[in-house]
Amino acid sequence: MKHATLPAAALVLAAAGFATPAAAQDAPTLRVYTYSSFVGRYGPGEAIEARFEARCGCNLEWVTADDAGSLLGRLRLEGEHSPADVVLGLDMNLAEQARALGLFAPHGADTSGLDLPIAWEDEVFLPFDWGYLAFVYDETRLSEPPATLEALFTDPDGPTVVLQDARTSAPGFGLLLWSEAVFGDGFPEAWAALSPRVVTFTNGWSEAYGLFLEGEADMVLSYATSPAYHRAVEGEEKYHAAEFAEGHYLHVEIAAATRTSDEPELARDFLAFMLSDGFQSLIPEGNWMYPAAMPDAGLPESFEGLITPDEAFLFDPARVAAERRALLDAWLEATSR
């Protein structure tokens, strides 16, 4: 941890001038806000930090929040005084709310090498990975998962689930939009039908996935790429993503530099690095998502056989911003019945 307390012996060395080379002390610091799992034990943060520091002559300092929603909340509180140079980990559903803060600068990056299922024209936010929301299950616990989102929500004898809170979590809010896309005006009734089988709503993805792995529920809201982690890291084949006939919600994660940064050139350099092979090659088996620009080596073997939805849902960010409050109010009322 970057801010761990130093032992007394180290403090003595520091006082004597032996702890940190002068060059390192003089190096500029780039503060990158992100969500906690990105720099957690299994995330790509540590490797990305090492690769970027090797080329930038700087110190990269991660500052974390539980989830994308928490990131946005922190930026809203800090406003013009935010020490963030780059914010990495928002998603398209939060893009218009983040843009409205007036804190971000145009990226000026070349986006011709992006490899996304949608065209990208945003001049402020850049994508760094993407995937499909999906419900993950353990085949030894659930042999016949639902084939549709409708069945998952409305079958009173259906599986138990652990979900993320739509107010604080990007995938949690994505599921709310997914349900609206499938059920239309009837989505509150669908949530009311599902609620008895929701074990809990967590603030972020990490807590929800941990509870699922501990056996607290039959299914967890995650990503279609999540089974790749179990294959590559654990050699475990029992985890799968259920493919739903209606289609799945597209989740695109984005980053941007702040216009209040004290290191604007360094921030732009980081965004350019973010689209390079040095960063993107760490995404598939680091953040367990599809890279925004295909790495030179392609996708790893662990991604073979993952579900690939025939149809993807994605709401216009402006519509999401306009309807967010009403959707959340309806969701809160439905899940508290």
mmCIF file of N, CA and C in Angstrom, residues 18-75:
data_model
loop_
_atom_site.group_PDB
_atom_site.id
_atom_site.type_symbol
_atom_site.label_atom_id
_atom_site.label_comp_id
_atom_site.label_asym_id
_atom_site.label_seq_id
_atom_site.Cartn_x
_atom_site.Cartn_y
_atom_site.Cartn_z
ATOM 1 N N PHE A 18 18.667 8.562 3.289
ATOM 2 C CA PHE A 18 18.981 7.375 2.527
ATOM 3 C C PHE A 18 17.753 6.710 1.942
ATOM 4 N N ALA A 19 16.534 7.163 2.230
ATOM 5 C CA ALA A 19 15.330 6.400 1.899
ATOM 6 C C ALA A 19 14.959 6.491 0.436
ATOM 7 N N THR A 20 15.013 7.660 -0.160
ATOM 8 C CA THR A 20 14.490 7.848 -1.507
ATOM 9 C C THR A 20 15.471 8.647 -2.358
ATOM 10 N N PRO A 21 15.856 8.139 -3.503
ATOM 11 C CA PRO A 21 16.759 8.890 -4.370
ATOM 12 C C PRO A 21 16.178 10.258 -4.719
ATOM 13 N N ALA A 22 17.051 11.235 -4.909
ATOM 14 C CA ALA A 22 16.596 12.592 -5.196
ATOM 15 C C ALA A 22 15.772 12.645 -6.467
ATOM 16 N N ALA A 23 16.173 11.834 -7.487
ATOM 17 C CA ALA A 23 15.441 11.857 -8.755
ATOM 18 C C ALA A 23 13.996 11.433 -8.559
ATOM 19 N N ALA A 24 13.796 10.382 -7.695
ATOM 20 C CA ALA A 24 12.435 9.914 -7.454
ATOM 21 C C ALA A 24 11.628 10.956 -6.695
ATOM 22 N N GLN A 25 12.295 11.663 -5.767
ATOM 23 C CA GLN A 25 11.596 12.702 -5.009
ATOM 24 C C GLN A 25 11.139 13.824 -5.929
ATOM 25 N N ASP A 26 11.924 14.126 -6.960
ATOM 26 C CA ASP A 26 11.603 15.235 -7.852
ATOM 27 C C ASP A 26 10.614 14.849 -8.944
ATOM 28 N N ALA A 27 10.376 13.551 -9.136
ATOM 29 C CA ALA A 27 9.501 13.105 -10.211
ATOM 30 C C ALA A 27 8.072 13.579 -9.961
ATOM 31 N N PRO A 28 7.392 14.014 -11.016
ATOM 32 C CA PRO A 28 5.992 14.436 -10.839
ATOM 33 C C PRO A 28 5.107 13.246 -10.490
ATOM 34 N N THR A 29 4.001 13.532 -9.840
ATOM 35 C CA THR A 29 3.044 12.484 -9.463
ATOM 36 C C THR A 29 1.758 12.629 -10.274
ATOM 37 N N LEU A 30 1.309 11.526 -10.843
ATOM 38 C CA LEU A 30 0.030 11.482 -11.559
ATOM 39 C C LEU A 30 -0.962 10.728 -10.695
ATOM 40 N N ARG A 31 -2.021 11.408 -10.272
ATOM 41 C CA ARG A 31 -3.047 10.773 -9.444
ATOM 42 C C ARG A 31 -4.195 10.284 -10.329
ATOM 43 N N VAL A 32 -4.428 8.984 -10.281
ATOM 44 C CA VAL A 32 -5.475 8.369 -11.096
ATOM 45 C C VAL A 32 -6.535 7.803 -10.167
ATOM 46 N N TYR A 33 -7.739 8.331 -10.259
ATOM 47 C CA TYR A 33 -8.872 7.804 -9.496
ATOM 48 C C TYR A 33 -9.424 6.582 -10.235
ATOM 49 N N THR A 34 -9.714 5.524 -9.477
ATOM 50 C CA THR A 34 -10.320 4.349 -10.089
ATOM 51 C C THR A 34 -11.091 3.571 -9.033
ATOM 52 N N TYR A 35 -11.726 2.484 -9.427
ATOM 53 C CA TYR A 35 -12.449 1.648 -8.472
ATOM 54 C C TYR A 35 -11.493 0.607 -7.888
ATOM 55 N N SER A 36 -11.846 0.109 -6.701
ATOM 56 C CA SER A 36 -10.892 -0.658 -5.904
ATOM 57 C C SER A 36 -10.448 -1.959 -6.565
ATOM 58 N N SER A 37 -11.342 -2.673 -7.244
ATOM 59 C CA SER A 37 -10.938 -3.966 -7.798
ATOM 60 C C SER A 37 -9.919 -3.804 -8.929
ATOM 61 N N PHE A 38 -9.844 -2.626 -9.545
ATOM 62 C CA PHE A 38 -8.888 -2.414 -10.637
ATOM 63 C C PHE A 38 -7.450 -2.497 -10.124
ATOM 64 N N VAL A 39 -7.249 -2.083 -8.873
ATOM 65 C CA VAL A 39 -5.897 -2.103 -8.307
ATOM 66 C C VAL A 39 -5.809 -3.120 -7.165
ATOM 67 N N GLY A 40 -6.827 -3.976 -7.058
ATOM 68 C CA GLY A 40 -6.836 -4.993 -6.025
ATOM 69 C C GLY A 40 -5.876 -6.126 -6.344
ATOM 70 N N ARG A 41 -5.934 -7.153 -5.531
ATOM 71 C CA ARG A 41 -4.994 -8.281 -5.630
ATOM 72 C C ARG A 41 -4.971 -8.899 -7.020
ATOM 73 N N TYR A 42 -6.146 -8.991 -7.661
ATOM 74 C CA TYR A 42 -6.213 -9.661 -8.956
ATOM 75 C C TYR A 42 -6.409 -8.690 -10.121
ATOM 76 N N GLY A 43 -6.394 -7.398 -9.855
ATOM 77 C CA GLY A 43 -6.602 -6.414 -10.908
ATOM 78 C C GLY A 43 -5.314 -6.083 -11.642
ATOM 79 N N PRO A 44 -5.403 -5.309 -12.732
ATOM 80 C CA PRO A 44 -4.221 -4.998 -13.540
ATOM 81 C C PRO A 44 -3.443 -3.772 -13.063
ATOM 82 N N GLY A 45 -3.904 -3.129 -11.977
ATOM 83 C CA GLY A 45 -3.332 -1.839 -11.581
ATOM 84 C C GLY A 45 -1.830 -1.862 -11.344
ATOM 85 N N GLU A 46 -1.341 -2.852 -10.617
ATOM 86 C CA GLU A 46 0.082 -2.888 -10.271
ATOM 87 C C GLU A 46 0.953 -2.996 -11.526
ATOM 88 N N ALA A 47 0.561 -3.866 -12.459
ATOM 89 C CA ALA A 47 1.349 -4.031 -13.680
ATOM 90 C C ALA A 47 1.274 -2.786 -14.555
ATOM 91 N N ILE A 48 0.101 -2.159 -14.625
ATOM 92 C CA ILE A 48 -0.045 -0.927 -15.401
ATOM 93 C C ILE A 48 0.829 0.173 -14.800
ATOM 94 N N GLU A 49 0.827 0.281 -13.487
ATOM 95 C CA GLU A 49 1.656 1.279 -12.813
ATOM 96 C C GLU A 49 3.135 1.080 -13.163
ATOM 97 N N ALA A 50 3.604 -0.153 -13.112
ATOM 98 C CA ALA A 50 5.020 -0.427 -13.398
ATOM 99 C C ALA A 50 5.363 -0.068 -14.836
ATOM 100 N N ARG A 51 4.496 -0.433 -15.768
ATOM 101 C CA ARG A 51 4.785 -0.161 -17.185
ATOM 102 C C ARG A 51 4.752 1.339 -17.477
ATOM 103 N N PHE A 52 3.789 2.063 -16.866
ATOM 104 C CA PHE A 52 3.714 3.495 -17.163
ATOM 105 C C PHE A 52 4.866 4.247 -16.504
ATOM 106 N N GLU A 53 5.185 3.900 -15.274
ATOM 107 C CA GLU A 53 6.288 4.595 -14.600
ATOM 108 C C GLU A 53 7.624 4.347 -15.315
ATOM 109 N N ALA A 54 7.765 3.203 -15.969
ATOM 110 C CA ALA A 54 9.006 2.896 -16.677
ATOM 111 C C ALA A 54 9.224 3.819 -17.870
ATOM 112 N N ARG A 55 8.143 4.441 -18.358
ATOM 113 C CA ARG A 55 8.278 5.301 -19.543
ATOM 114 C C ARG A 55 8.039 6.768 -19.257
ATOM 115 N N CYS A 56 7.414 7.092 -18.106
ATOM 116 C CA CYS A 56 7.000 8.480 -17.890
ATOM 117 C C CYS A 56 7.950 9.269 -17.004
ATOM 118 N N GLY A 57 8.845 8.610 -16.251
ATOM 119 C CA GLY A 57 9.689 9.334 -15.301
ATOM 120 C C GLY A 57 8.860 10.000 -14.215
ATOM 121 N N CYS A 58 7.785 9.357 -13.827
ATOM 122 C CA CYS A 58 6.853 9.941 -12.861
ATOM 123 C C CYS A 58 6.444 8.888 -11.837
ATOM 124 N N ASN A 59 5.691 9.311 -10.852
ATOM 125 C CA ASN A 59 5.061 8.395 -9.907
ATOM 126 C C ASN A 59 3.569 8.337 -10.216
ATOM 127 N N LEU A 60 3.055 7.124 -10.399
ATOM 128 C CA LEU A 60 1.611 6.967 -10.610
ATOM 129 C C LEU A 60 0.990 6.587 -9.265
ATOM 130 N N GLU A 61 0.066 7.382 -8.811
ATOM 131 C CA GLU A 61 -0.596 7.129 -7.528
ATOM 132 C C GLU A 61 -2.067 6.818 -7.769
ATOM 133 N N TRP A 62 -2.479 5.609 -7.388
ATOM 134 C CA TRP A 62 -3.889 5.225 -7.500
ATOM 135 C C TRP A 62 -4.660 5.746 -6.292
ATOM 136 N N VAL A 63 -5.848 6.260 -6.521
ATOM 137 C CA VAL A 63 -6.768 6.666 -5.457
ATOM 138 C C VAL A 63 -8.075 5.945 -5.740
ATOM 139 N N THR A 64 -8.560 5.130 -4.794
ATOM 140 C CA THR A 64 -9.665 4.226 -5.116
ATOM 141 C C THR A 64 -10.975 4.565 -4.394
ATOM 142 N N ALA A 65 -12.054 4.131 -5.028
ATOM 143 C CA ALA A 65 -13.406 4.160 -4.449
ATOM 144 C C ALA A 65 -14.018 2.787 -4.697
ATOM 145 N N ASP A 66 -15.123 2.475 -3.998
ATOM 146 C CA ASP A 66 -15.708 1.136 -4.107
ATOM 147 C C ASP A 66 -16.104 0.791 -5.534
ATOM 148 N N ASP A 67 -16.709 1.758 -6.231
ATOM 149 C CA ASP A 67 -17.280 1.452 -7.530
ATOM 150 C C ASP A 67 -17.388 2.762 -8.316
ATOM 151 N N ALA A 68 -17.857 2.644 -9.574
ATOM 152 C CA ALA A 68 -17.947 3.822 -10.423
ATOM 153 C C ALA A 68 -18.865 4.888 -9.827
ATOM 154 N N GLY A 69 -19.975 4.452 -9.233
ATOM 155 C CA GLY A 69 -20.886 5.417 -8.625
ATOM 156 C C GLY A 69 -20.225 6.178 -7.496
ATOM 157 N N SER A 70 -19.411 5.478 -6.705
ATOM 158 C CA SER A 70 -18.685 6.136 -5.619
ATOM 159 C C SER A 70 -17.652 7.107 -6.162
ATOM 160 N N LEU A 71 -17.026 6.750 -7.288
ATOM 161 C CA LEU A 71 -16.073 7.662 -7.927
ATOM 162 C C LEU A 71 -16.744 8.976 -8.304
ATOM 163 N N LEU A 72 -17.902 8.859 -8.922
ATOM 164 C CA LEU A 72 -18.621 10.057 -9.342
ATOM 165 C C LEU A 72 -19.027 10.895 -8.130
ATOM 166 N N GLY A 73 -19.477 10.228 -7.064
ATOM 167 C CA GLY A 73 -19.852 10.952 -5.853
ATOM 168 C C GLY A 73 -18.689 11.720 -5.268
ATOM 169 N N ARG A 74 -17.509 11.106 -5.279
ATOM 170 C CA ARG A 74 -16.322 11.788 -4.750
ATOM 171 C C ARG A 74 -15.963 13.011 -5.600
ATOM 172 N N LEU A 75 -16.027 12.856 -6.912
ATOM 173 C CA LEU A 75 -15.733 13.990 -7.791
ATOM 174 C C LEU A 75 -16.730 15.123 -7.572
#
